[in-house]
mmCIF file of C-alpha atoms in Angstrom:
data_model
loop_
_atom_site.group_PDB
_atom_site.id
_atom_site.type_symbol
_atom_site.label_atom_id
_atom_site.label_comp_id
_atom_site.label_asym_id
_atom_site.label_seq_id
_atom_site.Cartn_x
_atom_site.Cartn_y
_atom_site.Cartn_z
ATOM 1 C CA MET A 979 8.829 -19.724 -2.045
ATOM 2 C CA LEU A 980 8.684 -20.913 -5.658
ATOM 3 C CA LEU A 981 5.112 -22.241 -5.583
ATOM 4 C CA GLY A 982 3.941 -19.639 -8.109
ATOM 5 C CA PHE A 983 6.830 -20.423 -10.433
ATOM 6 C CA TYR A 984 6.248 -24.189 -10.402
ATOM 7 C CA SER A 985 2.485 -23.833 -10.815
ATOM 8 C CA GLY A 986 2.968 -21.448 -13.758
ATOM 9 C CA LEU A 987 5.414 -23.860 -15.365
ATOM 10 C CA ILE A 988 3.024 -26.798 -15.022
ATOM 11 C CA VAL A 989 -0.033 -24.845 -16.204
ATOM 12 C CA PHE A 990 1.564 -23.430 -19.352
ATOM 13 C CA VAL A 991 3.282 -26.651 -20.386
ATOM 14 C CA LEU A 992 0.022 -28.599 -19.972
ATOM 15 C CA LEU A 993 -1.937 -25.872 -21.751
ATOM 16 C CA PHE A 994 0.495 -26.002 -24.677
ATOM 17 C CA PHE A 995 0.040 -29.766 -25.085
ATOM 18 C CA ILE A 996 -3.757 -29.500 -24.810
ATOM 19 C CA VAL A 997 -3.897 -26.733 -27.431
ATOM 20 C CA LEU A 998 -1.526 -28.692 -29.674
ATOM 21 C CA PHE A 999 -3.772 -31.777 -29.422
ATOM 22 C CA VAL A 1000 -6.943 -29.780 -30.190
ATOM 23 C CA TRP A 1001 -5.195 -27.957 -33.045
ATOM 24 C CA ILE A 1002 -4.138 -31.273 -34.635
ATOM 25 C CA LYS A 1003 -7.680 -32.676 -34.275
ATOM 26 C CA THR A 1004 -9.182 -29.495 -35.785
ATOM 27 C CA PHE A 1005 -6.647 -29.475 -38.621
ATOM 28 C CA LYS A 1006 -7.516 -33.078 -39.528
ATOM 29 C CA LEU A 1007 -11.192 -32.159 -39.915
ATOM 30 C CA LYS A 1008 -10.324 -29.603 -42.645
ATOM 31 C CA LYS A 1009 -13.600 -27.765 -42.542
ATOM 32 C CA GLN A 1010 -14.250 -24.843 -44.825
ATOM 33 C CA ASN A 1011 -13.869 -22.390 -41.963
ATOM 34 C CA LYS A 1012 -10.151 -21.947 -41.259
ATOM 35 C CA MET A 1013 -10.677 -19.442 -38.409
ATOM 36 C CA PRO A 1014 -10.553 -22.013 -35.539
ATOM 37 C CA ILE A 1015 -7.279 -23.381 -36.912
ATOM 38 C CA ILE A 1016 -5.779 -19.882 -37.041
ATOM 39 C CA MET A 1017 -7.025 -18.957 -33.552
ATOM 40 C CA LEU A 1018 -5.746 -22.216 -32.058
ATOM 41 C CA GLY A 1019 -2.426 -21.682 -33.836
ATOM 42 C CA VAL A 1020 -2.056 -18.222 -32.285
ATOM 43 C CA LEU A 1021 -2.963 -19.616 -28.861
ATOM 44 C CA MET A 1022 -0.468 -22.433 -29.351
ATOM 45 C CA VAL A 1023 2.345 -20.000 -30.205
ATOM 46 C CA PHE A 1024 1.486 -17.845 -27.156
ATOM 47 C CA THR A 1025 1.507 -20.816 -24.776
ATOM 48 C CA LEU A 1026 4.731 -22.096 -26.349
ATOM 49 C CA VAL A 1027 6.450 -18.746 -25.734
ATOM 50 C CA VAL A 1028 5.305 -18.524 -22.099
ATOM 51 C CA ALA A 1029 6.095 -22.193 -21.433
ATOM 52 C CA SER A 1030 9.576 -21.765 -22.922
ATOM 53 C CA ILE A 1031 10.230 -18.765 -20.640
ATOM 54 C CA TYR A 1032 9.283 -20.791 -17.575
ATOM 55 C CA THR A 1033 11.200 -23.834 -18.854
ATOM 56 C CA THR A 1034 14.336 -21.750 -19.400
ATOM 57 C CA ASP A 1035 14.172 -20.469 -15.825
ATOM 58 C CA PHE A 1036 13.521 -24.023 -14.603
ATOM 59 C CA PHE A 1037 16.734 -25.089 -16.358
ATOM 60 C CA TYR A 1038 18.649 -22.213 -14.719
ATOM 61 C CA LEU A 1039 17.195 -23.165 -11.330
ATOM 62 C CA LYS A 1040 18.125 -26.849 -11.603
ATOM 63 C CA THR A 1041 21.638 -26.122 -12.871
ATOM 64 C CA GLU A 1042 22.113 -23.480 -10.153
ATOM 65 C CA GLN A 1043 22.737 -20.691 -12.643
ATOM 66 C CA THR A 1044 20.727 -18.120 -10.720
ATOM 67 C CA LYS A 1045 21.820 -14.499 -10.416
ATOM 68 C CA SER A 1046 22.407 -12.491 -7.248
ATOM 69 C CA THR A 1047 22.248 -8.839 -6.292
ATOM 70 C CA ALA A 1048 22.360 -6.817 -3.121
ATOM 71 C CA GLY A 1049 21.697 -3.269 -2.043
ATOM 72 C CA ALA A 1050 19.200 -0.898 -0.554
ATOM 73 C CA CYS A 1051 15.771 -2.254 -1.363
ATOM 74 C CA THR A 1052 12.123 -1.377 -0.996
ATOM 75 C CA LEU A 1053 9.709 -4.125 0.045
ATOM 76 C CA GLU A 1054 6.021 -3.883 -0.782
ATOM 77 C CA PHE A 1055 3.401 -6.576 -0.152
ATOM 78 C CA VAL A 1056 0.798 -6.856 -2.931
ATOM 79 C CA SER A 1057 -2.355 -8.785 -2.097
ATOM 80 C CA GLY A 1058 -3.755 -10.927 -4.887
ATOM 81 C CA GLY A 1059 -7.276 -10.297 -3.613
ATOM 82 C CA GLY A 1060 -8.241 -13.924 -4.177
ATOM 83 C CA ASN A 1061 -7.710 -13.610 -7.940
ATOM 84 C CA SER A 1062 -4.015 -14.487 -7.899
ATOM 85 C CA LEU A 1063 -1.153 -15.348 -5.584
ATOM 86 C CA ASP A 1064 -0.049 -12.761 -3.064
ATOM 87 C CA THR A 1065 3.323 -11.289 -3.959
ATOM 88 C CA THR A 1066 6.011 -9.245 -2.316
ATOM 89 C CA GLU A 1067 7.786 -6.880 -4.662
ATOM 90 C CA VAL A 1068 11.456 -6.141 -4.041
ATOM 91 C CA ILE A 1069 12.906 -3.086 -5.770
ATOM 92 C CA ILE A 1070 16.701 -2.736 -5.926
ATOM 93 C CA ASP A 1071 18.296 -0.037 -8.120
ATOM 94 C CA ASN A 1072 14.979 0.595 -9.948
ATOM 95 C CA LYS A 1073 14.704 -3.100 -10.895
ATOM 96 C CA LYS A 1074 11.662 -5.004 -9.693
ATOM 97 C CA TYR A 1075 11.853 -8.583 -8.442
ATOM 98 C CA SER A 1076 8.920 -10.713 -7.315
ATOM 99 C CA ILE A 1077 8.386 -13.140 -4.444
ATOM 100 C CA LYS A 1078 5.239 -15.118 -5.201
ATOM 101 C CA SER A 1079 4.187 -16.051 -1.680
ATOM 102 C CA GLU A 1080 2.771 -14.524 1.441
ATOM 103 C CA HIS A 1081 5.755 -15.447 3.641
ATOM 104 C CA PHE A 1082 6.874 -11.825 3.891
ATOM 105 C CA LYS A 1083 3.498 -10.156 4.470
ATOM 106 C CA ASP A 1084 4.329 -9.743 8.175
ATOM 107 C CA ILE A 1085 7.359 -7.586 7.341
ATOM 108 C CA ALA A 1086 6.370 -3.938 7.214
ATOM 109 C CA ASP A 1087 6.597 -2.270 3.826
ATOM 110 C CA GLY A 1088 9.629 -0.021 3.714
ATOM 111 C CA ASN A 1089 13.313 0.325 2.994
ATOM 112 C CA TYR A 1090 15.830 -2.374 3.961
ATOM 113 C CA PHE A 1091 19.140 -3.833 2.868
ATOM 114 C CA CYS A 1092 18.512 -6.991 0.846
ATOM 115 C CA GLU A 1093 20.593 -9.734 -0.674
ATOM 116 C CA ILE A 1094 18.606 -11.735 -3.209
ATOM 117 C CA THR A 1095 19.107 -14.652 -5.548
ATOM 118 C CA TYR A 1096 16.721 -14.664 -8.510
ATOM 119 C CA LEU A 1097 15.906 -16.447 -11.751
ATOM 120 C CA PRO A 1098 17.422 -14.585 -14.725
ATOM 121 C CA VAL A 1099 14.448 -14.498 -17.108
ATOM 122 C CA THR A 1100 11.361 -13.987 -14.917
ATOM 123 C CA LYS A 1101 13.140 -12.193 -12.033
ATOM 124 C CA ILE A 1102 11.411 -14.440 -9.465
ATOM 125 C CA VAL A 1103 13.302 -14.418 -6.170
ATOM 126 C CA THR A 1104 14.529 -17.819 -4.953
ATOM 127 C CA GLU A 1105 16.355 -16.661 -1.812
ATOM 128 C CA ILE A 1106 16.329 -13.422 0.146
ATOM 129 C CA SER A 1107 18.168 -12.029 3.153
ATOM 130 C CA ILE A 1108 16.688 -8.892 4.706
ATOM 131 C CA LYS A 1109 18.549 -6.612 7.114
ATOM 132 C CA ASN A 1110 17.375 -3.374 8.718
#
């Protein structure tokens, strides 16, 4: 159920190290045009922020510091259309949680009683129990 989370973590951490490597190589060249260094620096900060968000949730997941909630929920399957992973959105008390998989696409969209365990920063669901 956490395939999207793990793939996002891997992609952004690798992207950060690649951008850092290219930024260091570009900085060593010290050309007159400083624009590539600035653009790579902005990209590096962006990837660092996203990678740190995923890394923080990875820490919470491995130390079992996830959060739980329960209540009347609305389930809605959202197809990625081939451009991204299919997701199922779970809405409890006007808060939206995300399940990044197609495991629940066979469950009809609608209102249920749900008990979920989720990651605190990204609100990605790790466990769910659905009752009619």
